[in-house]
Amino acid sequence: MVEGIDISKWQSNIDWDAVANDGVQFAFIRTNHGIGDLDERYAYNWAEAKRVGILRGTYQYWLPAEDPIEQANILIDRMSDFGETDLPPVLDVEESQGVSAQDMVADIHVWMDHVQAAIGVKPIIYTAKYFWQDGVGMPDDFLDHALWVANYNVDCPLIADPWLRWSFWQYTSTGSIAGISGNVDRDHFNGTREDLLAFIDVAHNGDPDPDPDPDPDPDPDPDPDPDPDPDPDPDPDGVPDGEPLLGCATAPGGTGGTGGLVLLLLVGLAQSARRSRATDKAR
């Protein structure tokens, strides 16, 4: 897995050269906390992360009691030089402020749609399993958005239902990194660096071959297996090879690249089937 951090003004003056030399490969940088609290270190941190070659993304601590469009515009305006090597921006969903789950879901849609229309990239959602469950109501509206999940002091994160896989995991709030005084949030990306670069590329440019042409001349009557196994051994844990367990997937395929993209495709198909079953039950 790839090591990263997320930071804000609370990390004060950061020596980004030292951070890069300590193995940090990506960073999410806070731009604001609601409408009234703009992070005064954002512009510096945003520029410095790029200068030292750290993959960068912007996150916004979202306040559901405030206007979602006004909050979205703050993020859009402040990351004005957002480019194709940058991570998708993040909506940090961790506080309800007494807003109902139904209204939160509606405003998350408003924020997501507005940001995506402005920058052409689908944002990431940051949350934690039990807040998404109890505060937001476990909607399945956002399964096509990558999940960044928070879960500390565990070997494997609890993923927020109904996602089947996490993309980023904030695994501690008390990490230590050269160039940063005091505690800092630390994160993993669920894959290799090659997978992370592919994740960014697909976010900006789409899947280069989402629906390959079928075999133009398939064999109409292929020979059957001459000796099929009448009772193949089931997978010992009941989960197909390569599927994540409780969010514990690591570097898909072992070498990244193709393995990671294939796993994402399989997970997407599983999620589509899950939504289809849910729709059938509701009819």
XYZ file of C-alpha atoms in Angstrom:
283
model
C 0.000 0.000 0.000
C 1.047 3.567 -0.689
C 1.727 5.939 2.216
C 0.118 9.354 2.445
C -0.947 12.082 4.857
C -3.748 14.602 5.219
C -2.981 18.008 6.652
C -4.400 21.413 7.505
C -3.305 24.654 9.150
C -3.012 22.746 12.428
C 0.268 21.231 11.180
C 1.603 24.807 10.980
C 4.865 25.260 9.012
C 5.627 22.106 7.034
C 9.030 21.276 5.539
C 7.779 19.592 2.384
C 11.231 18.469 1.247
C 11.602 16.504 4.489
C 8.080 15.089 4.085
C 8.882 13.829 0.589
C 12.142 12.297 1.804
C 10.232 10.399 4.509
C 8.348 8.277 1.999
C 5.091 10.219 1.737
C 3.715 9.794 -1.790
C 0.363 11.572 -1.602
C -1.249 14.271 0.522
C -4.788 15.527 0.985
C -4.768 19.219 1.937
C -7.649 20.965 3.677
C -8.994 24.078 1.992
C -11.709 25.094 4.444
C -13.967 24.104 7.335
C -17.418 25.278 6.297
C -17.985 28.726 4.826
C -16.381 30.881 7.504
C -13.092 29.082 8.165
C -10.708 29.202 5.204
C -7.437 27.397 5.807
C -4.739 30.068 5.556
C -2.022 27.459 4.929
C -3.828 25.885 1.977
C -2.230 27.804 -0.906
C 1.277 27.246 0.446
C 0.725 23.542 1.151
C -0.976 22.992 -2.217
C 1.937 24.541 -4.111
C 4.664 22.915 -2.019
C 3.266 19.403 -2.350
C 3.440 19.727 -6.125
C 6.933 21.245 -6.036
C 8.403 18.262 -4.177
C 6.599 15.688 -6.345
C 3.969 14.508 -3.872
C 0.629 13.618 -5.466
C -1.861 16.083 -4.046
C -5.581 16.352 -3.447
C -7.870 18.902 -1.792
C -10.413 18.117 0.892
C -13.182 20.216 2.362
C -14.541 19.725 5.879
C -18.226 19.967 5.027
C -20.829 21.477 7.336
C -24.293 20.163 6.408
C -26.121 23.096 8.035
C -24.468 25.494 5.568
C -25.194 26.061 1.890
C -23.666 23.230 -0.193
C -23.169 25.348 -3.324
C -21.375 28.116 -1.443
C -19.107 25.551 0.201
C -18.461 23.809 -3.130
C -17.525 27.102 -4.767
C -14.903 27.739 -2.099
C -13.190 24.465 -2.987
C -13.466 25.069 -6.741
C -12.085 28.616 -6.508
C -9.187 27.769 -4.210
C -7.834 24.854 -6.268
C -7.824 26.959 -9.431
C -4.743 25.198 -10.874
C -6.232 21.713 -10.425
C -4.747 19.474 -13.102
C -4.660 15.962 -14.517
C -1.947 14.775 -12.123
C -3.990 15.769 -9.064
C -6.160 13.477 -6.976
C -9.916 14.057 -7.112
C -11.156 16.483 -4.441
C -12.755 15.132 -1.288
C -15.966 15.871 0.590
C -15.284 15.211 4.294
C -18.585 13.934 5.727
C -18.253 13.472 9.485
C -20.619 15.916 11.195
C -24.426 16.213 11.059
C -25.096 19.479 12.969
C -28.601 18.157 13.661
C -29.435 17.877 9.952
C -31.544 14.835 9.034
C -30.028 11.988 7.030
C -32.464 12.669 4.188
C -31.442 16.312 3.935
C -27.754 15.439 4.206
C -28.009 13.000 1.308
C -29.809 15.608 -0.811
C -27.134 18.234 -0.120
C -24.284 15.795 -0.727
C -25.804 15.232 -4.180
C -25.948 18.996 -4.731
C -22.297 19.444 -3.711
C -21.065 16.455 -5.733
C -22.946 17.420 -8.880
C -21.780 21.033 -8.688
C -18.105 20.162 -8.180
C -18.086 17.455 -10.841
C -19.727 19.788 -13.371
C -17.082 22.434 -12.665
C -13.941 20.287 -12.831
C -14.992 17.189 -14.783
C -13.867 14.764 -12.080
C -15.973 12.675 -9.693
C -15.086 13.603 -6.060
C -14.102 11.193 -3.298
C -16.141 10.764 -0.104
C -14.383 10.694 3.288
C -16.360 9.256 6.184
C -16.372 6.538 8.852
C -18.487 3.408 8.956
C -20.734 4.275 11.879
C -21.224 7.919 10.991
C -22.256 6.967 7.458
C -24.550 4.320 8.939
C -26.161 6.320 11.744
C -25.780 9.906 10.573
C -26.274 9.585 6.824
C -28.460 6.462 6.713
C -26.221 4.191 4.580
C -27.470 5.465 1.187
C -26.234 3.600 -1.861
C -26.426 6.753 -4.002
C -22.664 7.313 -4.007
C -21.178 3.905 -4.767
C -19.618 5.318 -7.931
C -17.518 7.644 -5.760
C -14.281 6.318 -4.282
C -14.328 5.813 -0.500
C -11.761 7.254 1.899
C -12.547 5.672 5.249
C -11.349 6.571 8.751
C -10.686 3.756 11.232
C -7.873 3.830 13.792
C -5.900 1.218 15.738
C -6.926 -1.728 13.560
C -5.199 -3.946 11.037
C -8.096 -3.753 8.589
C -10.556 -0.860 8.350
C -14.297 -1.239 8.747
C -15.676 0.037 5.474
C -18.820 2.130 5.350
C -21.801 0.179 4.025
C -22.784 -0.256 1.269
C -19.327 0.193 -0.324
C -17.517 -3.071 -0.953
C -13.978 -1.682 -1.042
C -12.027 1.284 0.280
C -9.665 3.312 -1.872
C -8.001 5.358 0.905
C -7.771 4.605 4.623
C -6.952 7.135 7.330
C -5.423 4.758 9.857
C -4.193 7.115 12.573
C -4.517 10.705 13.736
C -1.310 10.553 15.771
C 1.236 9.762 13.110
C 4.746 11.145 12.906
C 6.424 12.400 9.720
C 9.730 14.194 9.199
C 9.162 17.866 8.460
C 5.943 18.089 10.505
C 5.923 19.035 14.171
C 3.461 17.080 16.300
C 0.798 14.621 15.239
C -0.408 14.193 11.682
C -3.090 12.028 10.072
C -1.621 9.161 8.080
C -3.256 7.307 5.219
C -2.905 4.318 2.927
C -3.964 3.974 -0.694
C -5.328 0.506 -1.393
C -2.867 -0.587 -4.060
C 0.561 0.144 -5.451
C 1.883 3.460 -6.734
C 1.152 2.236 -10.261
C -2.450 1.627 -9.182
C -2.634 5.115 -7.667
C -1.416 6.726 -10.880
C -3.969 4.665 -12.822
C -6.689 5.757 -10.359
C -5.843 9.413 -11.043
C -5.700 8.861 -14.804
C -9.086 7.127 -14.925
C -10.612 9.830 -12.692
C -9.599 12.496 -15.203
C -9.825 10.649 -18.501
C -12.175 7.716 -17.946
C -11.624 4.040 -18.608
C -9.721 3.811 -21.911
C -11.570 0.605 -22.915
C -14.723 0.226 -20.806
C -16.532 -2.092 -23.265
C -14.116 -4.047 -25.443
C -15.510 -5.613 -28.618
C -16.499 -9.246 -28.238
C -14.780 -11.975 -30.204
C -16.039 -11.360 -33.771
C -16.027 -15.071 -34.608
C -16.581 -17.104 -31.467
C -16.447 -20.876 -31.679
C -20.150 -21.868 -31.918
C -19.596 -25.286 -30.418
C -16.436 -25.405 -28.333
C -15.305 -28.781 -27.114
C -16.471 -29.412 -23.571
C -13.977 -30.025 -20.825
C -13.147 -33.715 -21.278
C -12.750 -34.252 -17.567
C -14.583 -31.588 -15.581
C -14.173 -31.571 -11.827
C -17.610 -32.654 -10.518
C -17.061 -31.100 -7.099
C -14.418 -28.376 -7.112
C -13.121 -27.286 -3.730
C -14.822 -24.096 -2.579
C -12.752 -21.122 -1.541
C -11.985 -21.737 2.155
C -13.248 -18.324 3.243
C -16.246 -18.279 0.923
C -14.996 -15.231 -0.978
C -13.732 -15.347 -4.571
C -9.985 -14.990 -4.997
C -8.959 -11.354 -5.098
C -12.066 -10.001 -3.353
C -11.483 -7.824 -0.271
C -12.403 -9.068 3.199
C -13.788 -6.425 5.570
C -11.972 -3.807 3.562
C -8.657 -5.616 3.945
C -7.683 -5.755 0.282
C -4.046 -4.963 -0.320
C -2.110 -4.220 -3.503
C -4.383 -5.992 -6.008
C -2.601 -8.527 -8.171
C 0.612 -8.209 -6.186
C 2.254 -6.054 -8.824
C -0.381 -3.351 -9.244
C -1.539 -1.964 -12.571
C -3.742 -4.504 -14.345
C -4.608 -6.393 -11.164
C -5.876 -3.241 -9.463
C -8.008 -2.177 -12.415
C -9.478 -5.673 -12.836
C -10.399 -5.766 -9.138
C -12.087 -2.360 -9.419
C -14.090 -3.677 -12.400
C -15.153 -6.799 -10.488
C -16.169 -4.758 -7.473
C -18.158 -2.403 -9.708
C -20.025 -5.338 -11.233
C -20.772 -6.719 -7.775
C -22.090 -3.341 -6.645
C -24.326 -3.088 -9.720
C -25.756 -6.535 -9.015
C -26.330 -5.569 -5.399
C -28.250 -2.439 -6.431
C -30.271 -4.475 -8.947
C -31.295 -6.991 -6.278
C -32.303 -4.173 -3.979
C -34.453 -2.620 -6.738
C -36.141 -5.964 -7.427
C -37.038 -6.367 -3.761
C -38.537 -2.889 -3.661
C -40.901 -3.589 -6.587
